[in-house]
Short mmCIF file of C-alpha atoms and ligand atoms in Angstrom, two decimals:
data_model
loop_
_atom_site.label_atom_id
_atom_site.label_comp_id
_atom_site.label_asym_id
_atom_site.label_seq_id
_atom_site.Cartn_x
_atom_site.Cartn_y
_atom_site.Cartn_z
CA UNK A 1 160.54 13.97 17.28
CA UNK A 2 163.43 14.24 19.32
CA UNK A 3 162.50 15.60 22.96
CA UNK A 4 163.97 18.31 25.19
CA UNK A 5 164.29 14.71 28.07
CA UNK A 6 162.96 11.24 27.91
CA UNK A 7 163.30 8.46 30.02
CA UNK A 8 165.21 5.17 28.75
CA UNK A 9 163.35 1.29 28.73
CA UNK A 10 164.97 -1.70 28.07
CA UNK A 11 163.72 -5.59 28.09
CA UNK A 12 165.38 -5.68 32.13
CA UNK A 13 162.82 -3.01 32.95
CA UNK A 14 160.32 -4.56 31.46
CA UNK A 15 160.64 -8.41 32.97
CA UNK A 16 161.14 -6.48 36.03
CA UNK A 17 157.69 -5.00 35.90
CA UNK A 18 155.97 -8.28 34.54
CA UNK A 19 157.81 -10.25 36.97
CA UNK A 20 155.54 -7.87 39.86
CA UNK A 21 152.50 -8.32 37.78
CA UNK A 22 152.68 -12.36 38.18
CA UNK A 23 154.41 -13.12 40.84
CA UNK A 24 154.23 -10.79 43.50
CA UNK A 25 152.44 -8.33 45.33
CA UNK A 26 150.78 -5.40 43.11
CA UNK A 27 151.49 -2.94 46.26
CA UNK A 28 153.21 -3.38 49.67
CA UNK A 29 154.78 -6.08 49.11
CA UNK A 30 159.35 -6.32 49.29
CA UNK A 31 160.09 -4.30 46.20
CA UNK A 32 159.13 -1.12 48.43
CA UNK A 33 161.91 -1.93 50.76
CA UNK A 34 164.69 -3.03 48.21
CA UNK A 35 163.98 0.18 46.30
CA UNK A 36 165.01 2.14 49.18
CA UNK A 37 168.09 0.15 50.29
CA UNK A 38 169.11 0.61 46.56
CA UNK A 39 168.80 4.19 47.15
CA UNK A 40 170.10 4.77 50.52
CA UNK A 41 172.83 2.23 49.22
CA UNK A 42 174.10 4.58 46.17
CA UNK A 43 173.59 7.75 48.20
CA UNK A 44 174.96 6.87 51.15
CA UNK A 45 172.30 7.83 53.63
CA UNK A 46 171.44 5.99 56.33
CA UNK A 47 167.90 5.56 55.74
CA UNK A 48 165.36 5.90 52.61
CA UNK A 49 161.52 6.37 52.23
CA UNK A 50 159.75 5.62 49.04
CA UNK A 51 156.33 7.33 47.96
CA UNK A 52 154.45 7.88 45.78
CA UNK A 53 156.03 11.18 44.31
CA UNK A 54 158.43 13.69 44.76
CA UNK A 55 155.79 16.31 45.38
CA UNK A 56 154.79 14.08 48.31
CA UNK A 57 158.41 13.72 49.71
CA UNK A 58 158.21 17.30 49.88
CA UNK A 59 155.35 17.25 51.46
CA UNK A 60 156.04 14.67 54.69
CA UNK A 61 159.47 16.41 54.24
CA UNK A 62 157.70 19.69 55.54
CA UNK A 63 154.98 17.51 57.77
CA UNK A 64 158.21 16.39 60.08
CA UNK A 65 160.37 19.79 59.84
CA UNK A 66 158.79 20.95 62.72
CA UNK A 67 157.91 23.81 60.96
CA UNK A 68 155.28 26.10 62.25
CA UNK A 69 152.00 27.81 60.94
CA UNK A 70 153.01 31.00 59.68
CA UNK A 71 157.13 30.14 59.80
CA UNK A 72 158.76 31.13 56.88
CA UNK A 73 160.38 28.37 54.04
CA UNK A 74 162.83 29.45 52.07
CA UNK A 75 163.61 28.28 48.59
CA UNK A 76 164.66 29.25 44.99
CA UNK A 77 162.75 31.27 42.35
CA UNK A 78 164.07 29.68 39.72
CA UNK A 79 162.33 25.89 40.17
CA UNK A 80 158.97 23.81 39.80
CA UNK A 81 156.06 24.85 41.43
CA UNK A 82 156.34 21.92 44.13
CA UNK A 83 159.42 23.61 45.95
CA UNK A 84 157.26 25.99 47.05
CA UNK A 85 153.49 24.55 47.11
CA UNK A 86 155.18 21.93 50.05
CA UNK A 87 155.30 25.01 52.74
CA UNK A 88 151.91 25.98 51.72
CA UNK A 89 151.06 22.40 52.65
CA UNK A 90 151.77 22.94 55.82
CA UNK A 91 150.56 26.27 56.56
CA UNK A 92 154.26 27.92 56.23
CA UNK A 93 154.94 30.64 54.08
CA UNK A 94 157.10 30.54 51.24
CA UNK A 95 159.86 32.98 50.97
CA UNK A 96 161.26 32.79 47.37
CA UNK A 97 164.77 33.94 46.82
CA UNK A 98 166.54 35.32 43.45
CA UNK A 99 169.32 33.04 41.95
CA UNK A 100 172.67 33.32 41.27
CA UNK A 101 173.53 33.93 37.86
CA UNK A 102 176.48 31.77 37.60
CA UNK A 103 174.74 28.82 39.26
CA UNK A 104 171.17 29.04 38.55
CA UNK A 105 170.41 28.02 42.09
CA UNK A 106 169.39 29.88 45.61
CA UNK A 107 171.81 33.12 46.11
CA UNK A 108 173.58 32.67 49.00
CA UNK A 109 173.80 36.32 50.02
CA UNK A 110 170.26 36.43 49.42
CA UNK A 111 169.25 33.53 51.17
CA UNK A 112 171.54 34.98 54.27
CA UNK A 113 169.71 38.47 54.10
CA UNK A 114 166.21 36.97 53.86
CA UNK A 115 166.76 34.84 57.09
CA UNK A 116 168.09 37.98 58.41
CA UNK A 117 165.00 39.42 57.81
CA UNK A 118 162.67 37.05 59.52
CA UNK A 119 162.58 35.73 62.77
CA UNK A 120 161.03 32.42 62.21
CA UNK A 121 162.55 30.63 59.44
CA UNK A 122 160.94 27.27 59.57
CA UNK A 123 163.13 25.48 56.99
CA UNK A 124 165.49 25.77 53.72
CA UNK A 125 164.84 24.09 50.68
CA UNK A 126 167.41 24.56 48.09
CA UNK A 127 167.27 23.11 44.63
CA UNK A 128 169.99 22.05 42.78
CA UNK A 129 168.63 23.28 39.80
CA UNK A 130 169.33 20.51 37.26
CA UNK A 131 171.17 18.48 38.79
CA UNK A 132 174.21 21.04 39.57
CA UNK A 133 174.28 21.09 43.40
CA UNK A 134 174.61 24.24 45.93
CA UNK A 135 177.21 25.02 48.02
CA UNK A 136 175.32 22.77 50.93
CA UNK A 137 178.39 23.47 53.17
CA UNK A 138 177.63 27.15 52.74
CA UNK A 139 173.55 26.24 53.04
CA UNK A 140 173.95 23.87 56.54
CA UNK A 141 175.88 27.27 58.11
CA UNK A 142 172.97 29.81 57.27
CA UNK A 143 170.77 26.89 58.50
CA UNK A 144 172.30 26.52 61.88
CA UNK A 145 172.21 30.02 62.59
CA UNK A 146 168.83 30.77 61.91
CA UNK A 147 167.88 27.08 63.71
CA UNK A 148 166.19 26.21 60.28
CA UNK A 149 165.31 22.37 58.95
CA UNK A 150 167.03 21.98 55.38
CA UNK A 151 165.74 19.85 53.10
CA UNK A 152 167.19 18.98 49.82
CA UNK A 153 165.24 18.91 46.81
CA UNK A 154 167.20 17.17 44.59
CA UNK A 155 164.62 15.89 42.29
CA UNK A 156 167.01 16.66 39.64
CA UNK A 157 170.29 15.71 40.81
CA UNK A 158 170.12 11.51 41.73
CA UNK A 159 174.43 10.92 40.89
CA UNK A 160 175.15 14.86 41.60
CA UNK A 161 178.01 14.95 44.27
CA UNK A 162 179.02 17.72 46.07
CA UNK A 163 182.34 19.57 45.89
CA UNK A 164 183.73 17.11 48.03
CA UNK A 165 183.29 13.95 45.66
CA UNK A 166 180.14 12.33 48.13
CA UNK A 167 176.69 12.08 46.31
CA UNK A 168 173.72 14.15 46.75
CA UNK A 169 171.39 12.50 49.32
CA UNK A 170 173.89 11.67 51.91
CA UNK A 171 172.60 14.17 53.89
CA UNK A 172 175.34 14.95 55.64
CA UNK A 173 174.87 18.78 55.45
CA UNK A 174 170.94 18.38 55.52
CA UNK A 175 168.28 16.73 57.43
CA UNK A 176 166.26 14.86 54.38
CA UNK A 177 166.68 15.04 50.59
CA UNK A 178 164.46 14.58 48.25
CA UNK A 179 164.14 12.85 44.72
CA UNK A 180 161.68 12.18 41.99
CA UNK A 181 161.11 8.95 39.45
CA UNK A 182 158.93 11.16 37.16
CA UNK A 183 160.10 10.04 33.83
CA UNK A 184 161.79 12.89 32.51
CA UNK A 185 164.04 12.77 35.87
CA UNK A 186 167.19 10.88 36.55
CA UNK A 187 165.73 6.94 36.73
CA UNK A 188 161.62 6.57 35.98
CA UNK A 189 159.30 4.65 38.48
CA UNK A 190 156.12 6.31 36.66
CA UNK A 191 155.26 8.41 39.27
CA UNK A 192 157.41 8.32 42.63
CA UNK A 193 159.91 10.14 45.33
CA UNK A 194 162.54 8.93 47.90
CA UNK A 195 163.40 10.97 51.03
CA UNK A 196 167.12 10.32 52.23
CA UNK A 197 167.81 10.98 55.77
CA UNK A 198 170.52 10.06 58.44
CA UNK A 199 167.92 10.35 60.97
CA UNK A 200 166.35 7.60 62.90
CA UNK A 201 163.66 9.75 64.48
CA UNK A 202 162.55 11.21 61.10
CA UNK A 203 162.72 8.16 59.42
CA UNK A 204 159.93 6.43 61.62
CA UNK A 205 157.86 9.48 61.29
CA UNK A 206 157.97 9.43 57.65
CA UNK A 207 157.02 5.25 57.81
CA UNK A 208 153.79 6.60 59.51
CA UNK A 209 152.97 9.48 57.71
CA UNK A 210 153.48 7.70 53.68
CA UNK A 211 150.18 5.50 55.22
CA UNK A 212 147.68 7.42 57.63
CA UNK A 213 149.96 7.61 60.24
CA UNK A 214 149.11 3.68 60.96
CA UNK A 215 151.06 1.60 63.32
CA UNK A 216 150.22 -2.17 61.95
CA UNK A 217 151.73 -5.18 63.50
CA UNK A 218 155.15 -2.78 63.17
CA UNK A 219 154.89 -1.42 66.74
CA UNK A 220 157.61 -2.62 69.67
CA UNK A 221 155.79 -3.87 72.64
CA UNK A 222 157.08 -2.27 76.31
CA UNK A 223 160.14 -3.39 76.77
CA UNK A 224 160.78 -4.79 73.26
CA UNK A 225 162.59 -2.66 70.48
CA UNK A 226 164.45 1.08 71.09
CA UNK A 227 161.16 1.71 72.80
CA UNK A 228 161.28 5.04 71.88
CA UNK A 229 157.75 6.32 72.81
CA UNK A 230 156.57 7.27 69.38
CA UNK A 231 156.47 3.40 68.44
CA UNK A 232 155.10 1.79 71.14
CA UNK A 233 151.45 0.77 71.18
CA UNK A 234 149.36 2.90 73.13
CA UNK A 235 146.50 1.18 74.00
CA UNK A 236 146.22 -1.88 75.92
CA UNK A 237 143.61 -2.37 73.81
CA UNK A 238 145.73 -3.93 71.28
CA UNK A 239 148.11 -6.72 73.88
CA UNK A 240 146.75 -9.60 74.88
CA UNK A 241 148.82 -12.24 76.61
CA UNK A 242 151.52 -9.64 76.49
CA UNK A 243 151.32 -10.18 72.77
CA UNK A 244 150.47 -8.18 69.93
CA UNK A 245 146.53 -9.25 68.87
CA UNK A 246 146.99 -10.54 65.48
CA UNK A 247 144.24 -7.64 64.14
CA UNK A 248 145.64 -4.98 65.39
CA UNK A 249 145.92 -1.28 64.61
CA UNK A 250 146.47 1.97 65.62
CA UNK A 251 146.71 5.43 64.10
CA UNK A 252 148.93 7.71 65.96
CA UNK A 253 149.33 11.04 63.85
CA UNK A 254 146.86 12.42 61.12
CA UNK A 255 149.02 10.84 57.73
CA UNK A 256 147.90 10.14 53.77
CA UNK A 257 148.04 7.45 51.21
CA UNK A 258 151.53 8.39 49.84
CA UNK A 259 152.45 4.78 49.19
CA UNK A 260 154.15 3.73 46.39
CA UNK A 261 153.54 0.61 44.67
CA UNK A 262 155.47 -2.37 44.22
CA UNK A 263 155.14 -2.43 40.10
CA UNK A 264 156.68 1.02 40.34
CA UNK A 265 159.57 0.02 42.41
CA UNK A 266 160.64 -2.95 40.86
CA UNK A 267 160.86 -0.72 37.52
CA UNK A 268 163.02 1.78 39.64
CA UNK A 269 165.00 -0.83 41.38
CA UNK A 270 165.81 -2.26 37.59
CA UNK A 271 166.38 1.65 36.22
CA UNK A 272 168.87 2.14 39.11
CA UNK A 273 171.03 -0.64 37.69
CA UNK A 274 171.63 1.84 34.69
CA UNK A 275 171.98 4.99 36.60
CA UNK A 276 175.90 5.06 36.40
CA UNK A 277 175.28 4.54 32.15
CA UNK A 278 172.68 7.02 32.62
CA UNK A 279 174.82 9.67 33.74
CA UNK A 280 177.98 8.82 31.42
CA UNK A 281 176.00 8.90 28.41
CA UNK A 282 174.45 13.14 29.70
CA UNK A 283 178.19 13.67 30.32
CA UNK A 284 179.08 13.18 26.73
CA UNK A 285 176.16 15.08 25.69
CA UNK A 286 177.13 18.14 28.18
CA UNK A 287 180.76 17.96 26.64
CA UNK A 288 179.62 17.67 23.03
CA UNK A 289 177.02 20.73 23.76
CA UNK A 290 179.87 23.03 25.41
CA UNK A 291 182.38 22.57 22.52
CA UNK A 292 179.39 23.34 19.78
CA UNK A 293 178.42 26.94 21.11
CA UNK A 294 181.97 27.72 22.32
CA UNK A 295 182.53 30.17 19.63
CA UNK A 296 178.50 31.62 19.07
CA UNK A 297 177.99 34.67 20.64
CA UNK A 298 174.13 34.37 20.85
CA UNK A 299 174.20 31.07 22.71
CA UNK A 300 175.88 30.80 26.00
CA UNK A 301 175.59 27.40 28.36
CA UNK A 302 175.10 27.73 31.76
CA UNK A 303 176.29 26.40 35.25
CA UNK A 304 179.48 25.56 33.52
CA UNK A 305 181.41 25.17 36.45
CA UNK A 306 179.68 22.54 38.11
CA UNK A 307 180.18 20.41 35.38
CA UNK A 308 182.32 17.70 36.92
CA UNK A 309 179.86 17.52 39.73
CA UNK A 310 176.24 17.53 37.70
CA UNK A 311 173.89 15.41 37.44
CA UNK A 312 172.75 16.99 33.89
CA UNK A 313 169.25 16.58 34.25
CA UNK A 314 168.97 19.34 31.90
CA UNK A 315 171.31 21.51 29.27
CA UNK A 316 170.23 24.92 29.58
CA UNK A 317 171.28 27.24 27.23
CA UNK A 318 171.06 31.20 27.20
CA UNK A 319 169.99 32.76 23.96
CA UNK A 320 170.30 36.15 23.56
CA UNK A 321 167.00 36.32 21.34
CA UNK A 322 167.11 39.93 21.13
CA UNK A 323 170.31 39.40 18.88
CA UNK A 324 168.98 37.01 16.51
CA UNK A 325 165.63 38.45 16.39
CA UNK A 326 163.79 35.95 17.20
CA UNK A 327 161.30 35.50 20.02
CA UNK A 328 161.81 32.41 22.14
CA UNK A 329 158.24 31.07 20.90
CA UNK A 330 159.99 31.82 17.38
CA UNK A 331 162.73 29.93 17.92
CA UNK A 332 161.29 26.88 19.60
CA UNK A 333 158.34 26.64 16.71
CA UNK A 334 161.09 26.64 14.34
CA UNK A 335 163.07 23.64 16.08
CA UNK A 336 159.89 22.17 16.23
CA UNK A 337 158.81 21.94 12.83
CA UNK A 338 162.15 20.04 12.79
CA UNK A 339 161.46 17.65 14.67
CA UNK A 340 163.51 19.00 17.87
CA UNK A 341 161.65 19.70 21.15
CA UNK A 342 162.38 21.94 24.06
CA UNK A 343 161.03 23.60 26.66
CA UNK A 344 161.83 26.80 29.22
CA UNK A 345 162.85 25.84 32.84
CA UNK A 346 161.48 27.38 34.76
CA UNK A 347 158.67 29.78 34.88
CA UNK A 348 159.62 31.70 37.87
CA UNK A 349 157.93 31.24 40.89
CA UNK A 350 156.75 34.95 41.37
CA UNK A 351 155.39 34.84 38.22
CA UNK A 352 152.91 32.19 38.89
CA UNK A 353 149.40 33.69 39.00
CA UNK A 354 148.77 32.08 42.54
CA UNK A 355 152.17 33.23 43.58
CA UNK A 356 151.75 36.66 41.85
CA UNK A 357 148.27 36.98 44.23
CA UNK A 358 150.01 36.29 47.44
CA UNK A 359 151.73 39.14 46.79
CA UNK A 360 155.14 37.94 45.11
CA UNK A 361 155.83 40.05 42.32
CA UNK A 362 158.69 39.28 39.76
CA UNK A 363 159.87 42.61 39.87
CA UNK A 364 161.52 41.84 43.31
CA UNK A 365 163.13 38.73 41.42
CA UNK A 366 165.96 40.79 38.84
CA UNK A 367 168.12 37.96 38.16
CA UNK A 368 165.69 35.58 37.71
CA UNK A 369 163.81 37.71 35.48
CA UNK A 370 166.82 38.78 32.93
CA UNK A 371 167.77 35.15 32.99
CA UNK A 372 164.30 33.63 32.30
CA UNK A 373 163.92 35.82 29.45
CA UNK A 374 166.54 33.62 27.74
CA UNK A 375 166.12 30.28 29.00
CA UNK A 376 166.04 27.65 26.66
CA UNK A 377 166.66 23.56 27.50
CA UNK A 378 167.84 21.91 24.91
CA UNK A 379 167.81 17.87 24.02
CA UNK A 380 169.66 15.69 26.57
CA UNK A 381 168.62 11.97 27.45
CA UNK A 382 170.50 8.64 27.57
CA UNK A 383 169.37 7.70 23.63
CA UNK A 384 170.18 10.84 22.10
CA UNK A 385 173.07 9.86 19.70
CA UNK A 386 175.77 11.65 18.33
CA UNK A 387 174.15 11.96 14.54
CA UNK A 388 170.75 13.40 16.70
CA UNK A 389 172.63 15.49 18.66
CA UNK A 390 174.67 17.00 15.41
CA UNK A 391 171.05 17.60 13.83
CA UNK A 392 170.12 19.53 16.69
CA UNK A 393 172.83 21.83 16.87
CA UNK A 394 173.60 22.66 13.56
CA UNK A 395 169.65 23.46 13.77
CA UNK A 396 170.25 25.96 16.74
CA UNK A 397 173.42 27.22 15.34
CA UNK A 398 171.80 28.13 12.39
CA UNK A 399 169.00 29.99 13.94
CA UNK A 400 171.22 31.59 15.94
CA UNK A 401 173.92 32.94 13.72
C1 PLP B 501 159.83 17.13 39.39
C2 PLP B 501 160.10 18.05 40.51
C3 PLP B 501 159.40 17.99 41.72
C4 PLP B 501 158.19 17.13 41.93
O1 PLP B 501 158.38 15.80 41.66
P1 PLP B 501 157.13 14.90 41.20
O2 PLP B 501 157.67 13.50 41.33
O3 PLP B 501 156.78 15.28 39.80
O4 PLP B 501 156.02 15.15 42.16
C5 PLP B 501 159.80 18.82 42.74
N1 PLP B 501 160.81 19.70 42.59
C6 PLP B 501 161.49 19.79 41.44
C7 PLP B 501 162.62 20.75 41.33
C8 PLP B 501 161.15 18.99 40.35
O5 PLP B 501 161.80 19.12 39.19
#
């Protein structure tokens, strides 16, 4: 069977992971740590903070926007659930915004009107929808204006850069970004996420909040550290001989167990060796793909202009199903009983029956609607070869002919 993604192992990966298993320490321990200067390193961001998924970067990502009960969060109807679910987290209300055909991701002039619209925009979270970034410049402006936190989710896009050449998860047009390890994303941890951040303040916060908010032998004394009052101890309680007490702890803020553990982060810290390889090897495929359907009218590749700048999480493909008669479950049970998987990305968000009875409707959601219809992501991970990769389009050109 040849999958619609897969994530790659080799022997590295796998010494890396028994290395943990006798040697070190199963969780908490300095793989943590390394896995987020290896991230923050290839980035560029100042600061990184590993958990234990993307869905919970999203989450403390909301947790230290400052957003508001009842404040608006804006993001793209065209993505994963967890875009979305993160506001309701937080008490925040989602505001989903159509896509841009061309792109895929958030409309701009959408996104502009619907902070218009609303007086309390708590925060922005585009996608870049996979792995071809939004116009962030563009994204920070609307931001500023409407005094909104914007958060990356680039859960797809680990080695996308923006138009000006620096990679996604600098932050320097957000305030946090925010990546997966789920296997079928850029590098695989097993389960796991990494907020990015330039921000000293938020960083801390985020520290706390990935373990119940616990201070633990980490806090600066009076007159020791930045002493900025959100570390300090706050009890005397805890000094003794104007010294830490050995036993020490305190929680300051209400946080969770969003810890990740040191077997997963060695196996990321190995992957990330590989990411460079990683993203050569989904080039090729992306250029092999585009020169295929060139010439079929029924198939037509998307976000074609961002390919210089993609991460190519996915190749996503518009099939004009109506043409070929065919319905998409047609289509894919035939590629399946070849042996080739793949899958639709996404679902739109107003379509979701817990969305749908909050009131979204997909009706409101045209682009996103026409586009869905036709959605279809086709194989592309680091071990498809070029023989595989024939097979599967000759399979899809002859279906679609
Ligand atoms: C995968 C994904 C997430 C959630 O990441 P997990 O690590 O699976 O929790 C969030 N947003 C997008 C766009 C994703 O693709």
């Amino acid at each position: 069977m040849i999958p619609y993604g897969k994530h790659f192992l080799d022997q590295d990966d796998i010494d890396a992971v028994v290395d943990v298993l006798k040697n070190g320490a199963l969780t908490q321990g300095p793989k943590v740590a390394e896995f987020e200067r290896s991230i923050a390193k290839y980035t560029g961001a100042k600061f990184a903070v590993a958990v234990s998924s993307g869905t919970a970067a999203l989450h403390l990502s909301c947790l230290v926007s400052g957003v508001n009960f009842g404040d608006k969060v804006v993001t793209s109807a065209n993505t994963f659930v967890a875009s979305a679910n993160c506001a309701l987290y937080v008490g925040a209300e989602p505001q989903v915004v159509d896509i841009d055909q061309a792109t895929l991701n958030i409309d701009l002039n959408l996104l502009e009107k619907a902070c218009e619209q609303h007086s309390s925009i708590g925060a922005i979270i585009p996608v870049h929808f996979a792995g071809s970034p939004c116009d962030m410049e563009y994204i920070r402006r609307i931001a500023n204006k409407n005094k909104a936190f914007l958060i990356e989710d680039a859960s797809h896009a680990l080695g996308a850069r923006y138009d000006n050449g620096h990679k996604v998860g600098n932050c320097e047009f957000s305030d946090l970004t925010v990546f997966s390890f789920h296997p079928v994303k850029g590098i695989a941890s097993g389960e796991g996420g990494m907020i990015t951040t330039n921000n000293s303040y938020l960083y801390k916060k985020l520290l706390l909040l990935r373990s119940h908010g616990i201070c633990k032998g980490n806090f600066d004394l009076p007159g020791i550290g930045d002493n900025s009052d959100d570390e300090l101890v706050n009890k005397k309680e805890g000094i003794e001989n104007n010294e830490l007490k050995l036993w020490y702890y305190e929680m300051q803020m209400l946080g969770y167990n969003y810890r990740i553990t040191d077997i997963q982060a060695a196996l990321a810290i190995s992957q990330m060796k590989k990411i460079d390889m990683f993203l050569e090897r989904r080039r090729d495929i992306v250029s092999r793909y585009d020169k295929a359907f060139k010439f079929c009218q029924n198939i037509q590749p998307t976000q074609i202009r961002s390919r210089d700048f993609s991460s190519h999480h996915l190749y996503v493909i518009r099939v004009k199903f109506k043409n070929i008669r065919l319905t998409r479950n047609q289509f894919m049970l035939k590629l399946r009983e070849k042996g080739i998987g793949t899958q639709v990305h996404y679902i739109p968000i107003p379509m979701q029956p817990y969305y749908e009875a909050m009131g979204l409707s997909i009706g409101d959601y045209p682009v996103s609607k026409a586009i869905y219809e036709e959605l279809l992501s086709i194989p592309i991970y680091y071990e498809l070869t070029d023989e595989m990769q024939d097979f599967v389009i000759s399979a899809i050109l002859t279906l679609a002919e």
